[in-house]
Every structure is written in structure tokens, then in C-alpha cells.
Coordinates of C-alpha atoms and ligand atoms in Angstrom, one line a residue:
M1 CA 4.7 0.5 -5.4
I2 CA 2.1 1.9 -7.8
A3 CA 0.2 -0.3 -10.2
V4 CA -1.0 1.1 -13.5
T5 CA -3.6 -0.4 -15.8
P6 CA -3.5 1.1 -19.3
G7 CA -7.1 0.3 -19.9
E8 CA -8.6 -0.2 -23.4
P9 CA -5.9 -1.8 -25.6
A10 CA -7.1 0.1 -28.7
G11 CA -7.1 3.5 -27.0
I12 CA -4.4 5.9 -26.0
G13 CA -3.8 4.3 -22.5
P14 CA -1.0 1.9 -23.5
E15 CA 1.0 4.6 -25.3
L16 CA 0.6 7.1 -22.5
V17 CA 1.8 4.6 -19.9
C18 CA 4.9 3.8 -22.1
R19 CA 5.6 7.4 -22.8
Y20 CA 5.3 8.3 -19.1
A21 CA 7.6 5.5 -18.0
S22 CA 10.1 6.5 -20.7
E23 CA 10.2 10.1 -19.6
N24 CA 9.8 9.8 -15.8
S25 CA 11.5 7.9 -13.0
T26 CA 8.6 6.9 -10.8
P27 CA 8.7 3.1 -10.6
L28 CA 5.4 1.7 -12.0
V29 CA 4.1 -1.8 -12.5
A30 CA 1.9 -2.1 -15.6
I31 CA -0.7 -4.8 -15.4
A32 CA -1.2 -5.3 -19.1
S33 CA -0.2 -7.3 -22.1
Q34 CA 3.6 -7.4 -22.5
A35 CA 3.1 -7.9 -26.3
L36 CA 0.8 -4.9 -26.5
L37 CA 3.3 -2.7 -24.7
E38 CA 6.2 -4.0 -26.8
S39 CA 4.4 -3.3 -30.0
T40 CA 3.3 0.2 -28.8
C41 CA 7.0 1.1 -28.0
Q42 CA 8.1 -0.3 -31.3
A43 CA 5.5 1.5 -33.4
L44 CA 6.0 4.9 -31.6
D45 CA 9.8 4.6 -31.1
I46 CA 9.5 4.8 -27.4
D47 CA 12.7 4.1 -25.5
L48 CA 11.7 1.8 -22.7
V49 CA 12.8 -1.4 -21.1
L50 CA 10.0 -3.8 -20.1
E51 CA 11.0 -5.8 -17.0
P52 CA 8.9 -8.7 -15.7
F53 CA 7.4 -7.9 -12.3
D54 CA 8.0 -10.3 -9.5
P55 CA 5.6 -9.6 -6.6
T56 CA 8.1 -11.0 -4.1
Q57 CA 10.7 -8.4 -5.0
A58 CA 10.5 -4.6 -4.5
V59 CA 10.8 -2.6 -7.7
T60 CA 13.7 -0.2 -8.0
N61 CA 13.9 3.3 -9.4
K62 CA 15.5 2.6 -12.8
P63 CA 15.2 5.2 -15.6
K64 CA 13.4 4.2 -18.8
T65 CA 12.0 1.1 -17.2
L66 CA 8.4 -0.2 -16.8
Y67 CA 7.8 -3.3 -14.8
V68 CA 5.1 -5.5 -16.3
L69 CA 2.8 -8.1 -14.9
D70 CA 1.8 -9.8 -18.1
V71 CA -1.9 -10.4 -18.9
P72 CA -2.3 -11.7 -22.4
L73 CA -4.7 -10.1 -24.8
A74 CA -7.4 -12.4 -26.3
V75 CA -6.7 -11.1 -29.8
P76 CA -4.1 -8.6 -31.2
T77 CA -5.3 -5.0 -31.4
T78 CA -5.1 -2.2 -33.9
P79 CA -5.0 1.3 -32.4
G80 CA -8.4 3.0 -32.7
Q81 CA -10.3 -0.2 -33.5
L82 CA -12.4 -1.6 -30.7
N83 CA -12.8 -5.4 -30.4
A84 CA -15.2 -6.8 -27.8
S85 CA -13.1 -10.0 -27.7
N86 CA -10.6 -8.1 -25.5
A87 CA -13.2 -6.9 -23.0
H88 CA -12.4 -9.8 -20.6
Y89 CA -8.7 -8.9 -20.9
V90 CA -9.5 -5.3 -19.7
L91 CA -11.5 -6.5 -16.7
R92 CA -8.8 -9.1 -15.9
T93 CA -6.2 -6.4 -15.6
L94 CA -8.5 -4.5 -13.2
E95 CA -9.2 -7.6 -11.1
I96 CA -5.6 -8.4 -10.7
A97 CA -4.7 -4.8 -9.9
T98 CA -7.5 -4.5 -7.3
D99 CA -6.6 -7.8 -5.6
Y100 CA -2.9 -6.8 -5.3
C101 CA -4.0 -3.4 -3.9
L102 CA -6.2 -5.2 -1.4
D103 CA -3.5 -7.5 -0.2
G104 CA -1.1 -4.6 0.1
T105 CA 1.3 -5.5 -2.7
F106 CA 0.6 -2.1 -4.3
E107 CA -0.1 1.1 -2.4
A108 CA -2.0 2.7 -5.1
L109 CA -3.7 2.0 -8.4
V110 CA -3.6 4.5 -11.3
T111 CA -6.0 3.6 -14.1
G112 CA -5.9 4.4 -17.8
P113 CA -9.2 4.9 -19.7
V114 CA -11.5 2.0 -20.6
Q115 CA -14.2 2.0 -23.2
K116 CA -17.3 1.2 -21.2
S117 CA -19.4 0.5 -24.4
V118 CA -17.2 -2.3 -25.7
I119 CA -17.2 -4.1 -22.4
N120 CA -21.0 -4.0 -22.4
D121 CA -21.0 -5.1 -26.1
A122 CA -19.2 -8.2 -24.9
G123 CA -22.2 -8.9 -22.7
I124 CA -20.7 -7.7 -19.4
T125 CA -22.6 -5.2 -17.4
F126 CA -20.1 -2.4 -16.6
S127 CA -20.6 1.2 -15.8
G128 CA -17.1 2.4 -14.8
H129 CA -14.0 1.7 -12.8
T130 CA -15.6 3.4 -9.8
E131 CA -18.5 1.0 -9.5
F132 CA -16.3 -2.0 -10.5
L133 CA -13.7 -1.2 -7.8
C134 CA -16.4 -0.6 -5.2
E135 CA -17.9 -4.1 -5.9
R136 CA -14.5 -5.9 -6.1
S137 CA -13.4 -4.3 -2.8
Q138 CA -16.7 -5.2 -1.2
C139 CA -17.4 -1.6 -0.2
E140 CA -20.9 -0.5 0.4
R141 CA -20.3 2.9 -1.3
V142 CA -17.4 4.9 -2.7
V143 CA -17.3 8.5 -4.1
M144 CA -16.1 9.8 -7.4
M145 CA -14.2 13.0 -7.1
L146 CA -12.3 14.9 -9.8
A147 CA -9.8 17.5 -8.9
T148 CA -7.7 20.1 -10.7
E149 CA -5.8 23.1 -9.5
G150 CA -8.3 25.2 -7.4
L151 CA -11.3 22.9 -7.8
R152 CA -12.5 19.6 -6.4
V153 CA -15.9 18.2 -7.5
A154 CA -17.4 15.1 -6.0
L155 CA -20.5 13.4 -7.4
A156 CA -23.6 12.1 -5.5
T157 CA -24.5 9.9 -8.4
T158 CA -22.1 8.6 -11.1
H159 CA -22.8 6.7 -14.3
L160 CA -26.6 6.8 -14.1
P161 CA -29.1 7.7 -16.8
L162 CA -30.4 11.2 -16.1
K163 CA -34.0 10.0 -15.8
D164 CA -32.9 7.8 -12.8
V165 CA -31.1 10.6 -10.9
P166 CA -34.0 12.2 -9.0
N167 CA -35.0 8.8 -7.4
A168 CA -31.4 8.0 -6.5
I169 CA -31.0 11.3 -4.5
T170 CA -32.0 10.0 -1.1
A171 CA -31.0 11.1 2.4
E172 CA -29.3 7.8 3.0
L173 CA -27.2 8.1 -0.2
L174 CA -26.3 11.7 0.5
E175 CA -25.3 11.0 4.1
S176 CA -22.9 8.3 3.1
I177 CA -21.5 10.3 0.2
I178 CA -20.9 13.4 2.4
S179 CA -19.4 11.2 5.2
I180 CA -16.9 9.6 2.8
L181 CA -16.1 12.9 1.2
H182 CA -15.6 14.6 4.5
H183 CA -13.5 11.8 6.0
D184 CA -11.2 11.5 3.0
L185 CA -10.7 15.3 2.6
V186 CA -9.4 15.1 6.2
S187 CA -7.4 11.9 5.9
Q188 CA -6.0 12.0 2.4
F189 CA -5.9 15.7 1.8
G190 CA -5.0 17.0 5.2
I191 CA -7.9 19.5 5.4
A192 CA -8.8 19.7 9.1
Q193 CA -12.3 21.1 8.7
P194 CA -13.4 20.7 5.1
R195 CA -15.8 23.2 3.7
I196 CA -18.2 21.5 1.3
L197 CA -20.6 23.3 -1.1
V198 CA -23.7 21.2 -2.0
C199 CA -25.5 21.7 -5.3
G200 CA -29.3 21.6 -5.6
L201 CA -30.7 19.1 -8.1
N202 CA -33.1 21.4 -9.9
P203 CA -32.8 24.7 -11.7
H204 CA -32.3 27.5 -9.1
A205 CA -32.2 24.8 -6.4
G206 CA -35.9 24.2 -7.0
E207 CA -37.1 27.9 -6.8
G208 CA -38.7 27.4 -3.4
G209 CA -40.4 24.2 -4.5
H210 CA -41.8 25.5 -7.8
M211 CA -39.2 23.8 -9.9
G212 CA -38.8 20.5 -8.0
R213 CA -38.9 19.5 -4.3
E214 CA -35.8 17.4 -3.8
E215 CA -34.0 20.4 -2.1
I216 CA -36.9 20.9 0.4
D217 CA -37.7 17.3 1.0
V218 CA -34.3 15.6 0.9
I219 CA -31.2 17.8 0.7
E220 CA -31.8 20.6 3.1
P221 CA -33.1 18.5 6.0
L222 CA -30.1 16.1 5.6
L223 CA -27.6 19.0 5.6
T224 CA -29.3 20.5 8.7
K225 CA -29.1 17.2 10.4
L226 CA -25.4 16.7 9.6
R227 CA -24.5 20.2 10.6
S228 CA -26.1 19.9 14.0
Q229 CA -24.8 16.3 14.5
Y230 CA -21.2 16.9 13.5
Q231 CA -20.7 20.6 13.1
W232 CA -19.5 20.0 9.5
H233 CA -19.2 23.0 7.2
L234 CA -21.8 22.2 4.7
T235 CA -23.3 25.0 2.6
G236 CA -26.3 24.5 0.4
P237 CA -28.3 23.3 -1.4
L238 CA -27.1 26.1 -3.7
P239 CA -28.2 26.7 -7.3
A240 CA -25.5 24.9 -9.4
D241 CA -25.3 27.6 -12.1
T242 CA -24.0 30.3 -9.7
L243 CA -22.2 28.0 -7.2
F244 CA -19.3 27.5 -9.6
T245 CA -18.3 31.2 -9.4
P246 CA -15.2 32.6 -7.5
K247 CA -17.3 34.2 -4.8
H248 CA -18.5 30.7 -3.6
L249 CA -15.5 28.6 -4.6
K250 CA -13.0 30.7 -2.7
Q251 CA -14.8 29.6 0.5
A252 CA -14.8 25.9 -0.4
D253 CA -12.6 22.8 -0.3
A254 CA -14.9 20.7 -2.5
V255 CA -18.2 20.9 -4.3
L256 CA -20.7 18.0 -4.2
A257 CA -22.7 17.8 -7.5
M258 CA -25.8 15.8 -7.7
Y259 CA -25.0 14.1 -11.0
H260 CA -22.2 13.6 -13.5
D261 CA -22.9 16.3 -16.0
Q262 CA -23.8 18.9 -13.3
G263 CA -20.2 18.9 -12.0
L264 CA -17.8 17.4 -14.5
P265 CA -18.2 19.8 -17.4
V266 CA -17.2 22.7 -15.1
L267 CA -14.2 20.7 -13.7
K268 CA -13.1 19.7 -17.2
Y269 CA -13.6 23.2 -18.6
K270 CA -11.2 24.4 -15.9
G271 CA -8.7 21.6 -16.0
F272 CA -9.1 19.0 -18.8
G273 CA -5.6 17.6 -19.3
N274 CA -4.4 18.4 -15.9
A275 CA -7.1 16.9 -13.8
V276 CA -7.4 13.6 -11.9
N277 CA -10.3 11.3 -11.0
I278 CA -10.0 9.9 -7.5
T279 CA -12.1 7.2 -5.9
L280 CA -12.7 8.0 -2.3
G281 CA -13.8 5.4 0.3
L282 CA -11.8 2.5 -1.1
P283 CA -9.4 0.6 1.2
F284 CA -6.6 1.7 -1.2
I285 CA -5.6 4.7 -3.2
R286 CA -7.0 4.9 -6.8
T287 CA -6.5 7.7 -9.2
S288 CA -7.2 8.0 -12.9
V289 CA -7.0 10.2 -15.9
D290 CA -9.6 12.8 -16.6
H291 CA -10.1 11.7 -20.2
G292 CA -11.4 8.7 -22.2
T293 CA -9.9 6.3 -24.7
A294 CA -9.6 9.0 -27.4
L295 CA -9.8 6.4 -30.2
D296 CA -9.3 9.3 -32.8
L297 CA -5.7 9.8 -31.4
A298 CA -4.7 6.2 -30.6
G299 CA -1.5 5.0 -32.2
K300 CA -0.4 8.5 -33.3
G301 CA 1.8 9.4 -30.3
I302 CA 0.2 12.8 -29.9
A303 CA -2.1 12.4 -27.0
D304 CA -1.4 14.7 -24.1
L305 CA 0.3 13.1 -21.1
G306 CA -0.8 15.8 -18.6
S307 CA -3.6 14.0 -16.9
L308 CA -1.7 10.7 -16.5
K309 CA 1.1 12.7 -14.9
T310 CA -1.4 14.4 -12.6
A311 CA -3.0 11.1 -11.7
I312 CA 0.4 9.6 -10.7
T313 CA 1.5 12.8 -8.8
Y314 CA -1.8 12.7 -6.8
A315 CA -1.3 9.0 -6.1
E316 CA 2.2 9.7 -4.8
A317 CA 1.0 12.6 -2.6
M318 CA -1.9 10.5 -1.2
I319 CA 0.5 7.7 -0.4
E320 CA 2.7 10.2 1.5
A321 CA -0.4 11.6 3.3
T322 CA -1.4 8.2 4.4
H323 CA 2.0 7.4 5.7
T324 CA 2.1 10.7 7.6
Q325 CA -1.4 9.9 9.1
Q326 CA -0.3 6.4 10.1
A327 CA 2.9 7.8 11.7
T328 CA 1.0 10.4 13.7
S329 CA -1.7 8.0 14.9
T330 CA 0.9 5.4 16.3
Ligands
NAD401 N1 -11.1 7.0 -16.9 C1 -11.8 6.4 -17.8 O1 -11.8 5.1 -17.9 C2 -12.7 7.2 -18.7 C3 -12.8 8.6 -18.6 C4 -13.6 9.2 -19.5 C5 -14.2 8.6 -20.5 N2 -14.0 7.2 -20.6 C6 -14.6 6.5 -21.8 O2 -13.9 6.8 -22.9 C7 -14.7 6.5 -24.1 C8 -14.6 7.7 -25.0 O3 -15.2 8.8 -24.3 P1 -15.3 10.3 -24.9 O4 -15.1 10.3 -26.4 O5 -16.5 10.9 -24.3 O6 -14.1 11.1 -24.3 P2 -12.5 11.2 -24.6 O7 -11.9 11.8 -23.5 O8 -12.0 9.8 -25.1 O9 -12.4 12.1 -25.9 C9 -13.0 13.4 -25.9 C10 -12.1 14.4 -26.7 O10 -10.9 14.7 -26.0 C11 -9.8 14.3 -26.7 N3 -8.8 13.7 -25.8 C12 -9.0 12.8 -24.9 N4 -7.9 12.5 -24.2 C13 -6.9 13.3 -24.8 C14 -5.5 13.4 -24.5 N5 -4.9 12.7 -23.5 N6 -4.8 14.3 -25.3 C15 -5.4 15.0 -26.2 N7 -6.8 14.9 -26.5 C16 -7.5 14.1 -25.8 C17 -10.2 13.3 -27.8 O11 -9.4 13.3 -28.9 C18 -11.7 13.8 -28.0 O12 -11.6 14.8 -29.0 C19 -16.1 6.3 -23.5 O13 -16.3 4.9 -23.5 C20 -16.0 6.8 -22.1 O14 -16.9 6.2 -21.2 C21 -13.3 6.5 -19.8
4TP402 N1 -16.8 9.8 -15.1 C1 -15.4 9.8 -15.5 C2 -15.1 11.0 -16.3 O1 -16.0 11.5 -16.9 O2 -13.9 11.3 -16.4 C3 -15.1 8.6 -16.3 O3 -16.2 8.1 -17.0 C4 -14.4 7.5 -15.6 O4 -15.1 6.9 -14.6 P1 -14.5 5.7 -13.9 O5 -13.2 6.2 -13.1 O6 -15.5 5.2 -12.9 O7 -14.2 4.7 -14.9

């Protein structure tokens, strides 16, 4: 079973989930407000039956059906209008979803977009699903990786102000990020010997130390150590501006970028609308859309479904890969 959280109630998440369930037969359990989903279907004329979810019963593959585990909103919503009063609702849906994934009720969680700012406006420190799921699952570290046809980009740091990035790039951080990335490319993506390209942090990878020393002091020694210890295929640190070119990418299974806007603009330029955001290193599968709440489109029924479809397709494939791995290891 796959759980889905539509995310911010005033964003495009609820309508995308309802439209997906109306048009596709993958059985999904939405952890969300039943009233919100009902009003969304009514407003946009979406043909969908909302069935109460019973955790003791398996869901069946019924067309035009969405199972719902009801989590009431604090206050009714208007599409496109944020209300901090519903921030706790958003987090509650994520808590319930995570806990049901951890106890094995769901095999995967697919998340819709949340509005990070409004959660913080409600007085809750929140930087993203990735960090939230890491903490709730009591993981020491997880890795954000976005993927689209022909490109996978993982991040060494995630939702961090740019000024804090250089100090965060330590050998300890990079070793655990690369280890999780390598492990999950093998186990979840079936790549026997993953080839990973690692970006430098500074322009031209530091220009021999004249434009920053993180490459010389931290990244290169760590890559050398990991190569000799594990024989992993790690290339870098490479200048990020020319790393994202076919010559390099055709020899890679994934790229590790040092920070959010070093890697994600390239990925989204290539695949926005057909990309997926995956959290590696969790004890369960989590995929997500590549876009945000798109408040400008909410309630209009015109937002593109492509990324939600991709996120669900990846979750299904990763479930399959996990089953195959379990079968071969027993
Ligand atoms: N997975 C997530 O939870 C997630 C991902 C990205 C951004 N966000 C959050 O979303 C909020 C808004 O972020 P933003 O404005 O930078 O990005 P956004 O993705 O919401 O919007 C950027 C542009 O893309 C368009 N767009 C987005 N999704 C679309 C879709 N499905 N179909 C057609 N057009 C679409 C929007 O109309 C807008 O023009 C922020 O709080 C951000 O942190 C959440
Ligand atoms: N960094 C993501 C992106 O740009 O698409 C996005 O903010 C969502 O991150 P979480 O999955 O951690 O919420």
C-alpha cells in the first residue's frame, strides 16, 4: 500500500491527488482531510469515490477510488490563501504517514508539496519533508536526491542558507552522504557499481586553491580515502559548471552537488514536471513531487500531474526492487 499526503491544503496538492486517483488505478491511501478532498472534487468536478481507510484491511484496486485516513483541518481553506492555523494539520498528516510507514502498514510514502514558510509562520521550525522524516524516523542522516530521465542529482546539504554551506561541508558529512547514496543506488536502483560524479564547492572547483580551499582540504582527501577503502567509482571534485555536460554525465549514475541551488536548477531545467524527489537512507520508501505549492494555480484544475505520476511510478518501482532484493537475499 502506498500512502499519499497532499501537503499544503491551500496549494495544488489536494487537487493533484484527487485527479490522479480519478484517472489512475494504483490504490492510494490519502492521509488528509476528508472534507477538503470532498470539496476539491466538488469544485473541480472530479469523479472520485472517497472510501474510509481501515488499517486492518488491505485496500483493493478499485477504479476512481481514493482511500482516506481522515485528519481534520483546523479551519476551512480557500485555494491559494495560506492560513497558519492549518500548519499543525499539515504536520499531523506527515506524522501519521511516517508512523504507519515505520510500522509497515504502508510500503511507501508519496508526499505532495508543503509551504515551508507558513509552517514556520505558525511558530514551528520546519525546513522540509527530508529533515522532518529524518528526525521522525530517528535516522542520523538521509539524502535528498532528485531524478528525471537521464539524470540523478543528490545533495550534500539541503535547506541551508548559502552562507552556512561551506562550514557544513565536512569529511564526516560527505562520507555519510556518499555512503547512503552509494548503498541506495545499489539496493533501490539495482546499479551494481554506481558511478558518482562529485561537484566542487567553489567556482572552477577552487582553481587550485585560489578560489577556495574546500576541494583541497576536505573533498579530494575524502574521495581518495573512499576510493582506496571501498574501490567506489567516485570522480571529482569537478567544476560544477562543466560537470553537467553530456561528456561527463554519460559516464555517471548520479551527481553529488554540494548545495541545493548548485544541483537542482540543472535537474529542474532538464525535467521539471517529470522529475521526482526521493529521500534515501530512510527505513521506508519516500518519493515526492518536484514542484511546490503553486498557489497561483491552486483551485483552477490546471496544474500539471506529471511529477505526481512520476513520484508514484518511482515509489512502485522502488517497492518492486526492494521485494526483489529481499527475495534474492533469503
Ligand atoms: N515537495 C515539496 O514539499 C516542495 C517542493 C518545492 C517547493 N516547495 C515549497 O513550495 C512553496 C512555493 O515554492 P515555489 O514558488 O518556489 O515553487 P513552485 O513549484 O510552487 O512554483 C514555481 C512555478 O512553477 C509553477 N508550477 C509548480 N507546480 C506546477 C504544476 N504542477 N503544474 C504547472 N505549473 C507548476 C508555479 O505555477 C510557479 O510558476 C515554497 O514554500 C517551497 O518551499 C515544496
Ligand atoms: N528541495 C526540494 C525541491 O526543491 O524540490 C523541496 O524543497 C522539497 O523538499 P522536501 O522534500 O524536503 O520537502
